[in-house]
Structures are given as structure tokens and as C-alpha cells.
Short mmCIF file of C-alpha atoms in Angstrom, two decimals:
data_model
loop_
_atom_site.label_atom_id
_atom_site.label_comp_id
_atom_site.label_asym_id
_atom_site.label_seq_id
_atom_site.Cartn_x
_atom_site.Cartn_y
_atom_site.Cartn_z
CA MET A 1 -0.86 8.93 20.00
CA ASN A 2 0.08 5.98 18.45
CA LEU A 3 -2.74 6.77 15.44
CA SER A 4 -1.41 2.47 14.78
CA GLN A 5 -3.16 1.85 18.11
CA SER A 6 -5.78 4.09 18.06
CA LYS A 7 -9.78 4.08 16.59
CA SER A 8 -9.82 7.70 15.07
CA PRO A 9 -9.72 7.91 11.74
CA ILE A 10 -5.98 7.78 9.86
CA ILE A 11 -8.02 8.55 6.36
CA SER A 12 -10.56 11.43 5.92
CA ALA A 13 -11.22 12.30 2.62
CA ARG A 14 -14.07 14.79 2.08
CA ALA A 15 -15.94 15.83 -1.14
CA LEU A 16 -12.38 14.54 -3.00
CA THR A 17 -12.03 14.86 -6.61
CA ARG A 18 -9.52 14.45 -9.46
CA ILE A 19 -10.17 15.46 -12.68
CA TYR A 20 -7.67 14.79 -15.29
CA SER A 21 -7.01 16.78 -18.80
CA LEU A 22 -6.77 14.57 -21.86
CA GLY A 23 -6.14 17.48 -24.22
CA SER A 24 -9.99 19.11 -24.17
CA THR A 25 -11.75 17.03 -22.46
CA ASP A 26 -12.21 16.60 -19.02
CA VAL A 27 -11.85 12.40 -17.31
CA VAL A 28 -13.50 12.32 -13.60
CA GLY A 29 -11.08 9.57 -11.95
CA LEU A 30 -12.72 10.73 -8.36
CA GLU A 31 -15.74 12.79 -7.98
CA GLY A 32 -16.65 14.30 -4.51
CA VAL A 33 -15.37 11.41 -2.23
CA ASP A 34 -16.32 11.21 1.48
CA LEU A 35 -14.58 8.51 3.32
CA ASP A 36 -12.96 7.70 6.75
CA ILE A 37 -10.71 4.71 7.36
CA LYS A 38 -10.22 4.05 11.33
CA ALA A 39 -6.39 3.13 12.31
CA GLY A 40 -6.55 -1.16 12.43
CA GLU A 41 -8.90 -1.44 9.55
CA LEU A 42 -8.29 -3.97 5.91
CA VAL A 43 -10.08 -1.78 3.69
CA VAL A 44 -10.46 -3.94 0.42
CA LEU A 45 -11.42 -1.27 -2.57
CA LYS A 46 -13.92 -2.74 -4.95
CA GLY A 47 -14.94 -1.73 -8.97
CA ASP A 48 -14.90 -2.29 -12.09
CA SER A 49 -11.97 -1.01 -14.19
CA GLY A 50 -12.05 2.86 -14.44
CA SER A 51 -14.68 2.93 -11.79
CA GLY A 52 -11.69 4.94 -9.33
CA LYS A 53 -9.70 2.35 -7.18
CA SER A 54 -6.10 3.29 -8.49
CA THR A 55 -6.88 6.52 -8.24
CA LEU A 56 -8.01 6.66 -4.91
CA LEU A 57 -5.05 4.63 -3.91
CA SER A 58 -2.56 7.11 -5.18
CA LEU A 59 -3.90 9.78 -3.86
CA LEU A 60 -4.21 7.91 -0.61
CA ALA A 61 -0.14 7.62 -1.60
CA GLY A 62 0.74 11.14 -1.97
CA LEU A 63 1.95 10.02 -5.54
CA ASP A 64 -0.87 12.56 -7.51
CA ARG A 65 -2.58 15.26 -6.25
CA PRO A 66 -6.40 16.53 -5.82
CA THR A 67 -8.25 18.53 -7.93
CA SER A 68 -10.43 19.73 -5.11
CA GLY A 69 -11.50 18.62 -1.58
CA GLN A 70 -9.60 17.39 1.52
CA LEU A 71 -7.37 14.54 2.26
CA ILE A 72 -5.54 13.95 5.64
CA VAL A 73 -3.92 10.99 5.75
CA GLY A 74 -2.01 10.17 9.39
CA ASP A 75 -1.06 13.83 10.38
CA THR A 76 -0.57 15.18 6.67
CA ASP A 77 -2.81 17.42 5.31
CA LEU A 78 -2.26 15.91 1.41
CA ASP A 79 -4.17 18.21 -0.50
CA ARG A 80 -1.47 21.14 1.02
CA ALA A 81 1.64 19.39 1.58
CA ASP A 82 4.27 20.68 -0.47
CA ASP A 83 6.71 18.66 -2.34
CA HIS A 84 9.37 18.17 0.90
CA ARG A 85 6.31 17.30 3.31
CA LEU A 86 5.16 14.63 0.31
CA THR A 87 8.43 12.88 0.19
CA LYS A 88 8.61 12.27 4.10
CA PHE A 89 5.30 10.89 3.91
CA ARG A 90 5.50 8.60 1.13
CA ARG A 91 8.38 7.50 2.98
CA GLU A 92 7.33 7.41 6.54
CA VAL A 93 3.57 6.70 6.35
CA VAL A 94 2.52 4.82 3.74
CA GLY A 95 4.36 1.92 1.52
CA MET A 96 3.48 0.62 -1.53
CA VAL A 97 2.64 -2.88 -3.33
CA PHE A 98 1.70 -2.85 -6.79
CA GLN A 99 0.40 -5.91 -9.17
CA SER A 100 3.87 -5.42 -11.29
CA PHE A 101 6.06 -6.01 -8.40
CA ASN A 102 8.51 -3.33 -9.53
CA LEU A 103 11.58 -4.64 -8.03
CA LEU A 104 14.86 -3.39 -9.39
CA PRO A 105 16.43 -6.62 -11.19
CA THR A 106 20.04 -5.61 -10.49
CA LEU A 107 19.45 -5.71 -6.67
CA SER A 108 19.34 -9.05 -4.71
CA VAL A 109 16.55 -9.36 -2.66
CA ALA A 110 17.69 -8.09 -0.08
CA GLU A 111 19.26 -4.91 -1.50
CA ASN A 112 15.48 -4.49 -3.08
CA ILE A 113 14.23 -4.97 0.62
CA GLY A 114 16.63 -2.52 2.23
CA LEU A 115 16.31 0.32 -1.07
CA PRO A 116 13.13 2.62 0.21
CA ALA A 117 14.96 2.82 3.83
CA LEU A 118 18.36 3.60 2.59
CA LEU A 119 16.79 6.40 0.79
CA ALA A 120 15.05 7.92 3.89
CA GLY A 121 18.69 7.80 5.68
CA PHE A 122 18.77 4.59 7.63
CA PRO A 123 21.39 2.87 8.63
CA LEU A 124 22.86 0.14 6.70
CA LYS A 125 23.24 -2.28 9.46
CA GLN A 126 20.43 -1.04 10.89
CA THR A 127 18.66 -1.56 7.44
CA THR A 128 19.97 -4.57 6.81
CA SER A 129 19.29 -6.50 10.32
CA ARG A 130 15.44 -5.10 9.37
CA ALA A 131 15.15 -6.95 6.08
CA LYS A 132 16.69 -10.26 7.44
CA GLU A 133 13.99 -9.74 10.11
CA LEU A 134 11.10 -9.11 7.14
CA LEU A 135 12.19 -12.06 5.19
CA SER A 136 12.76 -15.09 8.59
CA TRP A 137 8.84 -13.80 8.66
CA LEU A 138 7.64 -14.27 4.69
CA HIS A 139 10.35 -17.51 5.21
CA MET A 140 12.65 -16.19 2.33
CA ASP A 141 15.59 -16.88 4.30
CA HIS A 142 17.23 -18.96 1.57
CA ARG A 143 15.90 -15.97 -1.10
CA CYS A 144 18.03 -12.96 1.02
CA ASP A 145 20.67 -12.69 -2.07
CA HIS A 146 18.62 -14.00 -5.42
CA LEU A 147 18.35 -11.95 -7.69
CA PRO A 148 14.42 -11.37 -9.08
CA SER A 149 14.55 -12.60 -12.23
CA GLN A 150 15.19 -16.21 -10.04
CA LEU A 151 12.06 -16.09 -7.84
CA SER A 152 8.78 -16.81 -8.62
CA GLY A 153 5.96 -14.58 -8.76
CA GLY A 154 4.72 -15.12 -5.41
CA GLU A 155 8.54 -14.84 -3.51
CA MET A 156 8.69 -11.40 -6.14
CA GLN A 157 5.48 -10.07 -4.15
CA ARG A 158 6.58 -11.29 -0.80
CA THR A 159 9.61 -9.29 -1.18
CA ALA A 160 7.86 -6.37 -2.42
CA ILE A 161 5.60 -6.67 0.54
CA ALA A 162 8.82 -6.82 2.67
CA ARG A 163 9.85 -3.76 0.93
CA ALA A 164 6.62 -1.62 1.87
CA LEU A 165 7.37 -2.57 5.38
CA ILE A 166 10.63 -1.19 5.67
CA ASN A 167 9.89 1.89 6.76
CA ASN A 168 6.98 0.67 9.42
CA PRO A 169 4.68 2.42 7.57
CA LEU A 170 1.35 2.86 9.43
CA ILE A 171 -0.60 2.15 6.15
CA VAL A 172 -0.18 -0.46 3.46
CA LEU A 173 -1.58 0.38 -0.14
CA ALA A 174 -1.66 -2.54 -2.37
CA ASP A 175 -2.69 -2.53 -6.17
CA GLU A 176 -4.25 -5.47 -7.05
CA PRO A 177 -1.72 -7.48 -5.60
CA THR A 178 -2.62 -10.64 -6.70
CA GLY A 179 -3.41 -10.12 -10.18
CA ASN A 180 0.10 -11.97 -11.17
CA LEU A 181 -0.33 -14.39 -8.92
CA ASP A 182 -2.00 -17.63 -9.62
CA SER A 183 -4.60 -18.66 -7.03
CA ARG A 184 -2.48 -20.59 -4.55
CA ASN A 185 -0.10 -17.75 -4.81
CA GLY A 186 -2.92 -15.41 -4.74
CA GLN A 187 -4.26 -16.56 -1.67
CA ALA A 188 -0.59 -16.43 -0.24
CA VAL A 189 0.25 -12.71 -0.80
CA ILE A 190 -3.30 -11.96 1.15
CA GLU A 191 -3.39 -13.77 3.71
CA LEU A 192 0.19 -12.34 4.84
CA LEU A 193 -1.64 -8.75 4.24
CA ASN A 194 -4.01 -10.18 6.67
CA GLU A 195 -1.58 -11.40 9.16
CA LEU A 196 0.13 -7.62 9.20
CA ASN A 197 -3.04 -6.13 9.89
CA ARG A 198 -3.85 -8.87 12.16
CA GLN A 199 -0.85 -9.31 14.15
CA TRP A 200 0.39 -5.71 13.90
CA GLN A 201 -2.31 -3.34 13.72
CA THR A 202 -1.39 -2.11 10.04
CA THR A 203 -3.41 -0.50 8.31
CA VAL A 204 -4.45 -2.44 5.09
CA VAL A 205 -5.82 -1.35 2.12
CA ILE A 206 -6.69 -3.37 -1.24
CA ALA A 207 -7.80 -2.62 -4.35
CA THR A 208 -8.79 -5.49 -6.28
CA HIS A 209 -11.19 -6.78 -8.87
CA SER A 210 -11.15 -10.36 -6.70
CA THR A 211 -13.41 -11.39 -4.17
CA ILE A 212 -10.43 -13.28 -2.80
CA ALA A 213 -9.60 -10.54 0.15
CA ASP A 214 -13.37 -10.13 0.48
CA PRO A 215 -13.30 -12.54 3.53
CA TYR A 216 -10.59 -10.77 5.49
CA ALA A 217 -11.68 -6.96 5.24
CA SER A 218 -13.40 -5.41 8.39
CA MET A 219 -14.45 -2.78 5.53
CA GLN A 220 -15.17 -3.21 2.20
CA VAL A 221 -15.78 0.43 -0.06
CA ARG A 222 -17.27 -0.37 -3.66
CA LEU A 223 -16.58 2.61 -6.39
CA ARG A 224 -18.54 2.83 -9.54
CA ASP A 225 -17.28 5.91 -12.00
CA GLY A 226 -15.36 7.32 -9.10
CA LYS A 227 -17.94 7.43 -6.62
CA ILE A 228 -18.44 5.64 -3.85
CA VAL A 229 -21.85 3.69 -4.07
CA SER A 230 -21.71 1.81 -1.07
CA GLY A 231 -18.96 0.99 2.35
CA SER A 232 -19.30 -0.70 5.56
#
């Protein structure tokens, strides 16, 4: 079964909890979260700083491990997966878009986009072709050989989106993707994520303080103090 085309949950969390130890103090990142997200949803996570949005995204991305509870993303049980399985999961199942772009300054746009595919073992020719396809979709063909320092903020974030898509992930996770952009470029980035969701049926989860993504959401989840206080 293709999870990207089914309506079964592609993300399922039960009693999901993440507690951080800071010296003798325990800080709750998430507490007892139950959440189901169906394949093909565009989900907007809302909440103030410290509400648990970024903690939840880190767990969904396999970048962090739960303290307790169960988390299944795709067909991977993330609270039980070993390091090898987590690496495979991060390369094949999820793509991440960050507020700070995280582009390597010495690599060209095309090289930045293709790097995750090369690290996953895809051939150079196939990777180059896929990177060019994504650049064409983003109307950035003319920026292929440019360095990140030669791009605008909006172009850097579009490059980061293409990099997140290079391995054809089932899920794209975006953590404050418009946080470093002006309103025009922020709107353009959200519209790209919406197009990705609508045309390719990719599940998209956006964590944001902004209301800019709200009109596109098929599901909204609001967090406060590490707990879900509403969802629709």
C-alpha cells in the first residue's frame, strides 16, 4: 500500500512524552500527546514559544527520541528503532525544512539540493536530474550554479524545500519556514508547501507562530505547555 495515497494514519502518537533533564530539573517538552495524522493532510501546529511544537517535529523527524509513549511514522516505530533504522528513516521517509535554511555555503544550489540523495546512495546522474526537475518546479533554473550567499532569503528557503524533496519523502516537516522571510516571500513559501501537498499528496506538517498557513490547513493542532489543547 502507498501510504501517501491512503487515508490511514501516516503518523500515530500515543501518550507521547519527552522530558529533558537540565541538571536536577526536569523540563517537559511534550506530555501525554495522542495524535493521528492521515496521509495527505496539511497540518498546521500552533502554539507559543515553549508550547512543544519544535519538540514534536524533532520526534516526528527521528532527530530525538521519546522519553515514553509510542510514535509510529509511516511504518517505523520510532520509540523502538535502532540507530541504523533511524538513519534510514530520516533519509527516506521525512524531509525537513528549517527556519535558518541550513544550506552549506561552499556548495552550489544544485549541490545543496542533491546532497541528501548522494548520502543515501543514489547515483550522481539520477540525483542531478532530480535536482534540475525540482529547480524547474521552483522557477530557479537560473540559480543552479549559484552559492547560497548569492541568493535572496526566499530563494534560500526554496532551495531548502527542494533539498527536503530530493529523496521523495512521504512527509515534509517545516519548522517556522517563514520565520526569516518578509511577508511576500513567506506567502510564496507557504503556497509552495500547499502545492506540494495538493498536487503530490505529500503529507505536510508546518509548525508556525504565524497565521499565514491557516487557510491552507486541512488540520490544525494547538499545543500549550507540551499538551494538545485543541485539534481539528
